[in-house]
């Protein structure tokens, strides 16, 4: 009952945006809300079901975004000729170095062990750089204003969504294997670090996804507005709704996106709910509530944690791919931890840790607030500064600060919910 | 899972963000800082105590009475799970008492917090985690004297005289000492407040028989200085031998009580608790 | 001669910057480690606490500059540090009173406090941006160099110059003084010892009559001061920007964990380990190496292992390596 009411309230908020502001902004909030809900679902799986503290959501989201570029953009033939092969070779060599180092470390002992491993790493690094560097240089020299990177595979963009999930899952496997295997967990710092590294790679490896030059004009799974506006049949139907073709086309596109996202969200939500109530879900909760007992019963806690960490991260990757598809561009410079990691946490905590529906609700609600706090703040500030003289220093400063109100508000909301309703809006049970 | 949502950590064991080391577990039940007037009676007495952990927890103690006179040694013995440590914790204010009261030196201290009881002359040595492992022996003693505003060097000197090995190791981290030496540090720390009553929760747990005899000798010495001792012990026979008064607890209630000698001679007690 | 030149170049480009940066990280990590030791959680708001303290100091510096106050060759900001500390302390104590205290009374699990600190992080971050703005501010004034590269070359006749910036000297001197004072406090004073006792064994500290609320209060005072000093030094050395300070969280956490969380000595060692690896791995060694190697072996490339953009990656890799081999950090962590 509470669930229905709260979801209705959030729907009301979004509808209200439609009536009061514009249907375009309402749909934009809805679409990003859907994506946020998917991210929150992923984090909730990790935190709610297994108590894993992932503060690297941003990294997995960005990997999803990378997948969109790698899958959907057409390959840049000249760049591949210039050095594609060498780059692949370089990467293989790099991976081989690490494998070799691990082998040397595990197969030898004594003095040889340390020095041998170091030597393998050093030689490997030199060779890797010798192969990779010139190739990277020549690839990045290929028409740098437009391409300067290898491009993607030119496959349908929707394929990038599961691939984004896979990419994130792969990263999660490596992190989880290291950070969860240690004597005690160090997952938080590991994820915090890896997220920054992913962003650093995206920003700097221009051959991969053009770095800070951004990849724009990503293929879309839905029609382009311009094409719709030039389609007489569409214009006619729009006129039937008494709308001009431009508005109708933007709304139509957003609705199609929304339907796609909603399909993914519903699919994942159903799967998550099924998993939660399956024997697997019961085992995860048993581990969470009493790890010692679960261990005594022969459960491999570390493996289960790794499993759930990979699953949750994969979901974040899917969401990241969806978001980049919606944006139509990959802009590594725009990934910031406050927005892509900690905001998702606010969604999960506010929604209700451990409750999938709660996470979804939190995703919608917090995203709505994130977007709408600014206009609300604007309103508030104009009331506060109404008495001040125009052009006064303080007034200008206060009006300027409105854009930062949302951070403050998110903090206040998180603290209020934690204090007054620590189980969240929709408690686990 | 705990009922308190703030205490639900979802099984998180991430050491890069949380530090469970040395976290407090003490549940104090009292709220007051000052005792109420009581009536005459033994120097320290927990009278007709009935209660358990938490407001709604099941009763562990049933009408249990423990008392000790000035300068005497009282020992609580009994089978596992009889509520020995619980009885001691009740006297120290770490148990929700539903009935009964605790009196010290003619004052009713039932409502006092454990810290306030320390200020009023009770010293408590917990069974485990009873020293500051990362601090030196001397710092441990200093911390014991934390509430004292006066010069505590004489007291420290007395502790060193009582436990000469501690003087030798005074600049060593207490965590590096042997089990018996750690217990000496623990007792020494409690003595630094110059308590009127010293409460020991199984001081000889996990130490060798020789060290145990040595510890008991020291405890007798402490009692001779006029400090009352209330002690929970697993090694019932040895403990009763040095006890002025003994309490045998059975399922949270007084089973037998009497002088140590009487209890040792009592055939029932011998058969049931001392192994014949 | 080549050898000397090489040494000077090494000092100029690697040693001096790394020592200065290491001192800043160490001060930051000390704050994190104190909170971890006493309040038992990792404070995500620490970077932003540094930002808040520095912000107050920057505002005061501007005020002082406007009034024409100056320290001559030293940056005016040194005068402003006490005000920065005051501001940070006030905010942190208010936060403790209205936010953290409640959770202590509830005996909340540390991980809940971590989430709470996320909320505090959002608030501090927003506050900083609202009050001073999100831009990059420079507030260093006074003499820029103790020794400039040119003076050094003229003095010694070497090819390589050794530039020693005033801010670098101030950073190191301040860090040494602050750290010495902190260690004296923790090891020699009654209050300091009571903090260590509380960190080691909360229950026993309580039974010894140590007042937990007082310990927590003193801890916040010290942490706010350390954060402000670290922040101002970092800002003097580089510049002040809210977002940069937030990002310092990762190297600071890494430093604290590498050294052994909860161990002050470890925090300092960790700070320098991270700083030296960051600077060392992202520095182009060509210049230094050409002096040491025979001409035939002179490297062609820049001999830069990773580009500077990857400095976060470095702190992280060092962290993983240390944790793999010494899970408790270089110094055994856990209690102060």
PDB file of C-alpha atoms in Angstrom, chain B residues 37 54 66 70 98 128 136 166 172 194 207 233 248 252 272:
ATOM      1  CA  UNK B  37      20.732   7.149  51.058  1.00  0.00           C
ATOM      2  CA  UNK B  54      17.936  -5.446  28.063  1.00  0.00           C
ATOM      3  CA  UNK B  66      25.826 -11.276  47.028  1.00  0.00           C
ATOM      4  CA  UNK B  70      35.255  -4.560  54.400  1.00  0.00           C
ATOM      5  CA  UNK B  98      13.847  -5.552  37.770  1.00  0.00           C
ATOM      6  CA  UNK B 128      38.673 -10.118  28.704  1.00  0.00           C
ATOM      7  CA  UNK B 136      52.812   0.768  28.022  1.00  0.00           C
ATOM      8  CA  UNK B 166      55.369  -4.640  36.280  1.00  0.00           C
ATOM      9  CA  UNK B 172      56.795  -2.160  27.485  1.00  0.00           C
ATOM     10  CA  UNK B 194      42.204   3.431  45.200  1.00  0.00           C
ATOM     11  CA  UNK B 207      46.824 -18.791  33.241  1.00  0.00           C
ATOM     12  CA  UNK B 233      36.128 -17.975  39.740  1.00  0.00           C
ATOM     13  CA  UNK B 248      27.525 -21.085  44.960  1.00  0.00           C
ATOM     14  CA  UNK B 252      20.929 -17.575  38.609  1.00  0.00           C
ATOM     15  CA  UNK B 272      27.974 -31.290  42.988  1.00  0.00           C
TER      16      UNK B 272
END
